[in-house]
Amino acid sequence: MNIAAVLNALLVSVLAAVLWKYIKLREHAFMVEEELVLMRQSQELSQVQIDYHAALQALVEDGTRMVCTGRMHTDRICRFESLCYSTEAEEFVYFHSNSSVMLPNLGSRRFQPALLDLSSVEDHNTQYFNFVELPAAALKFMPKPVFVPDVALIANRFNPDNLMHVFHDDLLPIYYTMQQFSDLDLEARLFFMEGWGEGVHFDLYKLLSNKQPLLREQLKTLGRLLCFTKSYVGLSKITTWYQYGFVQPQGPKANILVSGNEIRQFTKFMMQKLNISLEESSSEEYIVLFSRTLNRLVLNEAELILALAQEFQMKTITVSLEEHSFSDIVQLISNASMLVSMHGAQLVMSLFLPRGATVVELFPYAINPEHYTPYKTLATLPGMDLHYIAWQNTNREDTVTYPDRPWDQGGIAHLDKAEQERIIKSTEVPRHLCCRNPEWLFRAYQDTKVNIPSLIQAIKQTKSTPGLKKQKWSGSLYPGKVRDAKCQASVQGTSEAKLAVSWHIPWNLKYLKVREVKYEVWIQEQGENTYMPYILSHQNHTFSENIKPFTIYLVWIRCIFNKNLLGPFADVLLCST
């Protein structure tokens, strides 16, 4: 064999090996460089350090893990590890591996209609959350993920341009969702996925976290595939008190679970974040009048201010969302004796009023105050301790309407003539569904000349006197179970018997000052469907009426504070005569 050929072949083999090694080193260097870039992107998003290679390996090997609370999509919040989001497809992605967890595992029921609500507004079809599923092996063919190291709360804002919606639907639910999970602290980050811009009230959302909230559009600048190392999806609805009329006409929720105490804990937090003193800034009593500058105007506002000041001998201050900072408005409202405002979203700020203050809500002509009650419901929550007064303009001549405006500002020119005439002649807007009823919009955007004598009379007729404020907490405390319940029977002949029942007071009663304590006792003959109820003042009683010998009775006992604070029943007694 030619030695030159052998050496040439050997040289080619060595060069090929070196070139192969070089290519592999270049590929590795490129991968390392790409990982460094992605790691820098993650660190630009957050100061939290992340080991990119370890995070990627965990995603590939373990996939996504999900555990949820709640039985239905309307009350469900889910905790995820390694939930991802494709900014190109605008879809969340669940990656399956042998180590994935999905609880509840609903199968196709996850689409009936959704896994959960992203908003606190219940079962609204624009607020549903779901994800698409992929095997973790698909990551090989997808853009390299950018990891979000912050604990994330992922939700939708419902209507961030409307202050009522901002507080009721977003801020309160976000605050108490974060209270529910210990790692959703002030270092967690909020991600809003509904697609709105920041809006005029975005600074209020910033108060809930030390980190800048991020919007859906901003995620596109971070990468094509984002993976949240730990996230919570959905909001608690436990603090909401009102439904907006999507299924039935608007009104208070059927089962309100929040009290004024929780509302006031939230307002305390907000005031601290706004650097507003929680102490009384002045002993001077004053009235705040919310002035609207764009629509739904009070046409005789100056006259109204003067009348309120003269009648109640208090300074009257006007504020408006357009001309005053939010902090200044909260500062003034938090020490006011009375808040007067035309019906509108700004009235949600009555939640900052001190205990004992009065809310006066003004309604335009033909709008029945009993049909629109978000602020009445708020003011009358147990523990808010606010007085509420509604005044309605009942004089057609004291209103100015704008039929030629665009439809969304109350105009009705787009309707046929007969419908226009019907609306103009109507004396009350009928109950209706949200959100584009032309008769409601026509009346909601009209301006009003307030009949000042009738308003003053309405305020004075209430049992509250403006100025009687700063009441202490008056929350209701419930009794515990009665203790050591016993029964003893005595038989007198074949037809008469007595049943003596005794018990000890609830354990917590000795620590409480209670105006009135009563006990409710139910006695039921075994096998019967009816029972005999008794209300007693003492801790023992001998029953003889309708008590038969040689019979088994079931006896339930509970304590009642102040006529309506019902405690739990103690364990049932089995008593034989």
XYZ file of C-alpha atoms in Angstrom:
577
model
C 0.000 0.000 0.000
C 1.256 3.518 -0.804
C 2.388 5.086 2.489
C 1.504 8.540 1.175
C -2.094 7.487 0.619
C -2.245 6.063 4.132
C -0.894 9.284 5.622
C -3.292 11.311 3.514
C -6.272 9.252 4.681
C -5.111 9.594 8.267
C -4.757 13.336 7.882
C -8.244 13.609 6.407
C -9.654 11.580 9.333
C -7.913 13.822 11.872
C -9.113 16.973 10.128
C -12.662 15.582 9.961
C -12.559 14.757 13.673
C -11.236 18.225 14.512
C -13.859 19.841 12.303
C -16.614 17.727 13.881
C -15.343 18.701 17.331
C -15.245 22.342 16.251
C -18.815 22.209 14.965
C -19.991 20.589 18.204
C -18.132 23.190 20.249
C -19.750 25.940 18.158
C -23.190 24.414 18.693
C -22.562 24.130 22.396
C -21.239 27.675 22.552
C -24.313 28.873 20.643
C -26.616 27.020 23.044
C -24.763 28.429 26.057
C -24.930 31.909 24.537
C -28.652 31.481 23.846
C -29.236 30.290 27.405
C -27.301 33.288 28.733
C -29.463 35.612 26.629
C -32.634 33.950 27.886
C -31.318 34.054 31.442
C -30.598 37.774 31.034
C -34.137 38.269 29.714
C -35.503 36.515 32.800
C -33.315 38.653 35.049
C -34.373 41.827 33.246
C -37.919 40.824 34.133
C -37.007 40.203 37.764
C -34.119 40.533 40.188
C -34.729 36.939 41.261
C -31.802 34.748 40.152
C -32.614 31.694 38.082
C -30.527 28.746 36.919
C -31.716 28.579 33.321
C -30.385 25.099 32.542
C -31.937 23.634 35.708
C -35.268 25.369 35.015
C -35.339 24.067 31.431
C -34.459 20.545 32.547
C -37.205 20.631 35.188
C -39.742 21.781 32.572
C -38.747 19.004 30.157
C -38.678 16.256 32.793
C -41.503 17.334 35.109
C -43.813 19.199 32.740
C -46.558 21.407 34.160
C -48.166 20.816 37.563
C -51.603 22.168 38.487
C -53.647 21.939 41.699
C -56.890 23.920 42.018
C -59.305 24.928 44.762
C -63.054 25.110 44.131
C -65.559 22.689 42.607
C -66.849 24.827 39.730
C -65.223 27.144 37.223
C -66.946 30.057 38.967
C -65.163 29.498 42.296
C -61.888 27.954 41.143
C -58.352 29.290 41.617
C -55.435 27.202 40.316
C -51.805 27.024 41.404
C -49.372 26.110 38.613
C -45.741 25.212 38.371
C -44.265 25.701 34.891
C -47.372 27.053 33.201
C -46.263 28.556 29.878
C -47.666 31.196 27.545
C -47.113 31.499 23.799
C -47.057 35.185 22.907
C -47.434 34.267 19.217
C -50.535 32.095 19.651
C -51.732 34.112 22.705
C -52.498 30.821 24.443
C -51.438 29.294 27.729
C -49.686 25.937 27.377
C -49.726 22.932 29.697
C -46.800 20.550 29.046
C -47.398 16.884 29.849
C -44.740 14.552 31.197
C -44.729 11.437 33.390
C -44.413 13.756 36.411
C -47.220 16.191 35.498
C -50.086 16.810 37.915
C -53.540 18.038 36.882
C -56.102 18.358 39.647
C -58.935 18.426 38.942
C -58.484 16.254 35.866
C -61.677 17.231 34.077
C -61.039 15.899 30.592
C -63.385 17.536 28.100
C -65.431 19.030 30.956
C -62.660 21.633 31.129
C -64.352 23.245 28.126
C -67.866 23.300 29.648
C -67.491 26.215 29.592
C -63.964 26.768 31.037
C -61.483 25.748 33.690
C -62.036 28.972 35.620
C -62.970 32.661 35.462
C -59.987 34.996 35.071
C -62.084 37.865 36.443
C -64.103 38.187 39.635
C -67.191 38.809 37.469
C -68.896 35.466 37.576
C -69.356 33.288 34.497
C -68.832 36.026 31.897
C -67.943 34.462 28.566
C -65.219 37.038 27.840
C -63.385 36.162 31.048
C -62.825 32.407 30.730
C -59.414 30.771 31.172
C -58.124 27.591 29.581
C -54.924 26.194 28.135
C -53.782 24.010 25.250
C -51.910 20.774 25.983
C -48.626 19.544 24.523
C -46.171 16.781 25.382
C -43.011 18.092 27.043
C -41.073 16.519 24.145
C -42.547 19.234 21.882
C -40.246 21.751 23.588
C -37.446 20.500 21.307
C -39.220 22.071 18.340
C -40.441 25.263 20.026
C -38.784 28.595 20.783
C -36.521 28.450 23.818
C -38.608 29.482 26.858
C -37.988 32.607 28.890
C -38.617 31.793 32.538
C -40.527 34.178 34.787
C -38.969 33.666 38.227
C -41.442 35.845 40.160
C -44.470 34.291 41.788
C -47.227 35.435 39.437
C -50.911 36.209 39.876
C -52.575 35.931 36.465
C -55.998 37.548 36.095
C -58.209 39.833 34.019
C -59.244 43.361 34.877
C -62.922 43.694 33.992
C -63.200 47.387 33.096
C -60.139 49.359 34.227
C -61.512 52.710 33.032
C -64.473 52.637 35.452
C -63.694 53.269 39.113
C -66.534 51.088 40.431
C -65.266 48.144 38.394
C -61.655 48.886 39.386
C -62.425 48.578 43.103
C -65.260 46.042 43.122
C -64.074 43.676 40.379
C -60.287 44.060 40.541
C -58.567 45.672 43.515
C -60.560 44.082 46.345
C -60.551 40.584 44.776
C -56.823 40.816 43.981
C -56.026 41.990 47.517
C -57.914 39.135 49.179
C -56.702 36.539 46.677
C -53.186 37.555 47.685
C -54.190 37.248 51.342
C -55.381 33.713 50.660
C -51.991 32.401 49.466
C -48.900 33.152 51.545
C -46.457 33.308 48.624
C -48.594 35.948 46.878
C -46.905 38.639 48.926
C -45.790 42.128 47.930
C -42.923 40.597 45.931
C -45.338 38.718 43.662
C -46.069 40.169 40.235
C -49.465 40.817 38.661
C -50.095 39.824 35.037
C -53.245 41.202 33.384
C -54.347 39.199 30.358
C -57.599 40.870 29.238
C -55.900 43.028 26.586
C -56.750 46.529 27.874
C -54.162 49.295 28.007
C -53.046 50.650 31.359
C -56.051 52.958 31.759
C -56.404 56.057 33.912
C -56.391 54.158 37.212
C -53.334 51.956 36.628
C -51.441 53.529 39.538
C -53.969 51.948 41.898
C -53.054 48.450 40.688
C -49.393 49.244 41.337
C -50.157 49.639 45.046
C -50.857 45.910 45.416
C -47.305 44.772 44.655
C -43.769 46.124 44.875
C -43.276 45.051 41.250
C -44.649 46.665 38.130
C -47.767 44.856 36.832
C -47.424 43.594 33.273
C -50.050 43.664 30.527
C -50.634 41.050 27.842
C -49.152 43.240 25.080
C -45.948 43.749 27.069
C -45.302 40.004 27.235
C -44.487 39.947 23.525
C -41.347 41.974 24.193
C -40.063 39.353 26.643
C -40.024 36.318 24.375
C -42.039 33.979 22.187
C -42.590 31.380 24.916
C -42.835 32.491 28.559
C -42.878 29.961 31.376
C -44.036 30.958 34.854
C -42.075 29.020 37.457
C -44.929 29.458 39.954
C -48.249 31.114 39.276
C -51.793 31.445 40.562
C -54.588 31.881 38.035
C -58.004 33.382 38.825
C -59.469 35.659 41.475
C -61.500 35.130 44.606
C -65.090 36.380 44.303
C -65.670 36.395 48.039
C -65.495 40.204 48.352
C -67.938 41.091 45.559
C -71.394 42.314 46.569
C -73.060 43.256 43.265
C -74.020 41.695 39.933
C -74.341 43.908 36.876
C -77.338 42.434 35.127
C -75.866 40.139 32.485
C -78.372 37.341 33.203
C -81.015 39.106 35.294
C -81.538 42.806 36.092
C -78.706 44.218 38.194
C -78.807 44.078 41.973
C -77.044 42.797 45.107
C -75.587 39.310 44.867
C -77.826 36.629 46.320
C -75.185 35.412 48.746
C -72.971 38.287 49.945
C -69.984 36.958 51.910
C -68.059 40.158 52.657
C -68.624 42.553 55.568
C -67.592 46.120 56.191
C -64.753 44.906 58.374
C -62.957 43.314 55.396
C -63.662 46.386 53.238
C -62.144 48.617 55.910
C -59.051 46.415 56.263
C -58.526 46.865 52.532
C -58.994 50.651 52.657
C -56.518 50.825 55.536
C -53.934 49.038 53.376
C -54.629 51.355 50.423
C -54.314 54.485 52.554
C -51.015 53.284 53.978
C -49.698 52.656 50.455
C -50.876 56.140 49.442
C -49.068 57.628 52.480
C -52.342 58.993 53.847
C -52.522 59.319 57.609
C -55.004 57.011 59.288
C -55.469 59.512 62.095
C -58.132 62.190 62.044
C -56.570 65.202 60.319
C -59.073 67.656 61.756
C -61.836 67.804 64.311
C -63.807 70.039 61.936
C -66.959 68.480 60.482
C -67.420 68.933 56.731
C -69.366 67.669 53.705
C -67.791 66.471 50.449
C -69.715 66.975 47.194
C -68.523 64.972 44.204
C -68.670 67.228 41.160
C -69.071 65.661 37.708
C -67.616 67.747 34.889
C -68.471 65.790 31.727
C -72.018 64.432 32.033
C -74.784 63.742 34.516
C -74.194 67.253 35.839
C -75.824 68.999 38.797
C -76.947 72.205 37.090
C -77.355 74.221 40.311
C -74.255 72.918 42.025
C -73.167 76.253 43.535
C -76.618 76.765 45.050
C -76.565 73.218 46.432
C -73.162 73.720 48.071
C -74.359 76.862 49.797
C -77.598 75.230 50.972
C -75.824 72.196 52.477
C -73.332 74.409 54.295
C -76.086 76.650 55.719
C -78.472 73.857 56.675
C -75.943 71.625 58.450
C -73.523 74.346 59.553
C -70.596 72.542 57.955
C -68.047 73.518 55.383
C -68.884 71.916 52.022
C -65.977 70.923 49.743
C -66.239 69.935 46.091
C -63.945 67.329 44.530
C -63.803 65.757 41.078
C -61.873 62.891 39.532
C -60.824 65.176 36.674
C -59.375 67.977 38.810
C -58.099 66.335 42.011
C -55.541 63.623 42.650
C -56.837 60.306 43.905
C -54.817 60.686 47.125
C -56.298 64.119 47.825
C -59.835 62.815 47.316
C -59.239 59.860 49.664
C -57.726 62.175 52.274
C -60.824 64.382 52.211
C -63.388 61.569 52.113
C -61.717 59.620 54.932
C -62.591 62.395 57.412
C -65.871 63.647 55.957
C -69.203 63.596 57.744
C -71.228 63.337 54.534
C -70.562 62.452 50.889
C -73.035 63.779 48.303
C -72.837 62.646 44.690
C -74.846 62.032 41.576
C -75.199 58.305 40.849
C -71.981 57.104 39.223
C -68.795 55.108 39.562
C -67.101 57.750 41.744
C -69.456 56.793 44.601
C -67.473 53.597 45.182
C -65.033 55.863 47.024
C -67.583 55.947 49.843
C -65.747 52.857 51.095
C -63.129 55.315 52.433
C -65.707 57.176 54.570
C -65.351 56.917 58.362
C -67.878 54.973 60.398
C -71.058 56.912 61.083
C -70.765 59.103 57.987
C -73.657 59.592 55.555
C -73.807 58.738 51.848
C -76.297 60.797 49.799
C -76.831 59.453 46.269
C -78.658 61.642 43.745
C -80.616 60.001 40.904
C -81.744 61.695 37.658
C -85.332 61.802 36.506
C -87.019 58.435 35.721
C -84.235 56.356 37.278
C -85.659 54.391 40.195
C -83.093 54.264 43.052
C -84.314 50.790 44.044
C -83.203 49.378 40.681
C -79.562 50.577 40.866
C -78.096 49.850 44.272
C -74.330 49.097 44.178
C -73.535 51.955 46.544
C -76.539 51.419 48.794
C -75.480 47.771 49.097
C -71.924 48.816 49.953
C -73.006 51.403 52.525
C -75.358 48.980 54.274
C -72.980 46.015 54.526
C -72.737 44.895 58.169
C -69.751 46.643 59.701
C -69.556 49.504 57.187
C -71.629 51.552 59.648
C -72.647 54.170 57.096
C -75.991 55.935 56.739
C -77.428 55.852 53.226
C -79.915 58.258 51.613
C -81.222 58.159 48.037
C -82.808 61.212 46.420
C -84.503 61.117 43.017
C -85.497 63.972 40.745
C -89.239 63.512 40.177
C -89.791 66.719 38.195
C -89.467 66.383 34.414
C -88.862 70.138 34.103
C -85.699 69.864 36.229
C -83.857 67.701 33.737
C -81.917 68.372 30.539
C -81.642 65.494 28.059
C -79.382 65.028 25.031
C -81.229 62.938 22.426
C -78.843 63.919 19.592
C -75.667 62.688 21.244
C -74.024 59.383 20.189
C -75.903 56.319 21.463
C -73.221 55.495 24.060
C -73.669 58.978 25.572
C -77.408 58.711 25.884
C -78.473 59.703 22.381
C -81.618 58.154 20.884
C -81.636 59.721 17.387
C -80.688 56.349 15.877
C -84.013 54.842 17.045
C -87.263 55.062 15.112
C -89.521 58.032 15.912
C -92.100 55.996 17.823
C -89.458 54.531 20.139
C -87.907 57.974 20.656
C -91.278 59.411 21.651
C -91.982 56.515 23.994
C -88.647 56.982 25.788
C -89.093 60.759 26.090
C -92.596 60.362 27.579
C -91.633 57.512 29.936
C -91.610 58.310 33.654
C -89.484 55.337 34.771
C -86.813 53.235 33.117
C -88.067 49.611 33.264
C -85.847 46.918 34.745
C -83.379 45.794 32.097
C -80.276 43.749 31.391
C -76.794 45.159 30.941
C -75.449 47.046 29.086
C -76.855 48.944 26.072
C -80.455 49.668 26.972
C -81.134 52.998 25.163
C -83.741 54.218 27.656
C -81.347 53.696 30.563
C -78.503 55.466 28.750
C -80.803 58.358 27.742
C -81.771 58.975 31.358
C -78.352 58.154 32.876
C -76.619 60.886 30.833
C -79.132 63.665 31.475
C -78.274 66.679 33.643
C -80.297 67.570 36.736
C -81.368 70.663 38.595
C -81.599 69.410 42.177
C -84.723 70.388 44.110
C -82.818 71.563 47.153
C -85.709 71.739 49.688
C -86.742 68.147 48.907
C -83.126 66.937 49.190
C -82.611 68.677 52.530
C -85.881 67.194 53.783
C -84.803 63.689 52.688
C -81.527 64.038 54.583
C -83.201 65.397 57.712
C -85.880 62.714 57.687
C -83.348 59.933 58.146
C -82.535 58.772 61.617
C -78.908 59.831 61.111
C -77.657 63.284 61.940
C -74.646 64.331 59.900
C -71.763 64.842 62.268
C -72.459 61.789 64.440
C -69.473 59.913 63.100
C -66.324 58.140 64.236
C -68.304 55.285 65.744
C -66.322 52.339 67.044
C -66.490 48.935 65.423
C -69.900 47.398 65.974
C -69.378 43.997 64.459
C -71.587 41.074 65.498
C -70.064 38.234 67.491
C -71.914 34.924 67.590
C -72.359 32.524 70.497
C -70.607 29.174 70.595
C -72.323 25.891 71.422
C -74.018 25.426 74.786
C -72.043 22.950 76.884
C -72.766 19.901 79.032
C -76.392 19.516 77.973
C -78.295 16.891 79.979
C -81.800 15.597 80.221
C -83.702 13.670 82.920
C -87.187 12.174 82.641
C -89.815 11.423 85.244
C -92.962 9.391 84.571
C -96.195 10.034 86.434
C -98.640 7.233 85.773
C -99.315 5.811 82.357
C -100.191 9.039 80.560
C -98.052 11.824 82.051
C -94.315 12.474 81.939
C -91.875 15.339 82.402
C -88.568 16.033 80.734
C -86.030 18.210 82.587
C -83.295 19.667 80.317
C -80.279 21.691 81.499
C -77.063 23.055 79.959
C -74.159 25.425 80.599
C -73.598 28.728 78.816
C -71.413 28.876 75.685
C -67.741 29.070 76.532
C -67.220 32.472 74.853
C -70.149 34.193 76.624
C -68.131 34.895 79.772
C -65.790 37.109 77.737
C -68.508 39.121 75.965
C -70.832 41.961 76.884
C -74.167 40.883 75.423
C -77.386 42.846 75.825
C -79.729 39.839 75.737
C -79.144 36.083 75.921
C -81.844 33.547 75.040
C -81.866 29.813 74.361
C -83.766 27.988 71.656
C -84.795 24.384 72.358
C -86.301 21.977 69.845
C -87.980 18.788 71.047
C -88.866 16.109 68.518
C -90.413 12.703 69.122
C -88.272 10.051 67.488
C -89.746 8.980 64.161
C -91.826 12.144 63.747
C -91.185 14.945 61.215
C -92.327 17.876 63.357
C -90.777 19.399 66.464
C -91.816 21.747 69.264
C -89.707 24.952 69.494
C -89.211 26.939 72.696
C -87.409 30.217 73.458
C -86.106 30.285 77.051
C -84.249 32.753 79.243
C -82.671 30.247 81.632
C -80.321 27.295 81.375
C -82.783 24.701 82.600
C -86.389 23.931 82.032
C -88.853 21.125 82.749
C -91.145 20.296 79.858
C -94.470 18.594 80.461
C -96.714 19.710 77.607
C -97.011 16.995 74.929
C -94.404 14.848 76.702
C -95.488 11.192 76.699
C -94.185 8.368 78.872
C -92.066 5.532 77.443
C -91.010 7.633 74.441
C -87.635 8.703 73.009
C -87.184 12.416 72.299
C -84.478 14.230 70.322
C -83.491 17.567 71.895
C -81.504 20.360 70.174
C -80.312 23.467 72.061
C -78.626 26.645 70.860
C -77.870 30.108 72.220
C -79.121 33.392 70.722
C -77.513 36.817 71.296
C -79.578 39.975 70.935
C -82.553 38.274 69.235
C -80.904 37.551 65.853
C -77.358 36.252 66.382
C -77.983 32.521 66.269
C -75.306 30.148 67.513
C -74.808 26.538 66.414
C -76.887 23.722 67.853
C -75.114 21.530 70.379
C -74.957 17.797 69.739
C -78.415 16.278 69.814
C -79.602 14.760 73.097
C -81.422 11.421 73.152
C -83.855 11.495 76.069
C -86.069 8.554 77.104
C -89.097 8.974 79.334
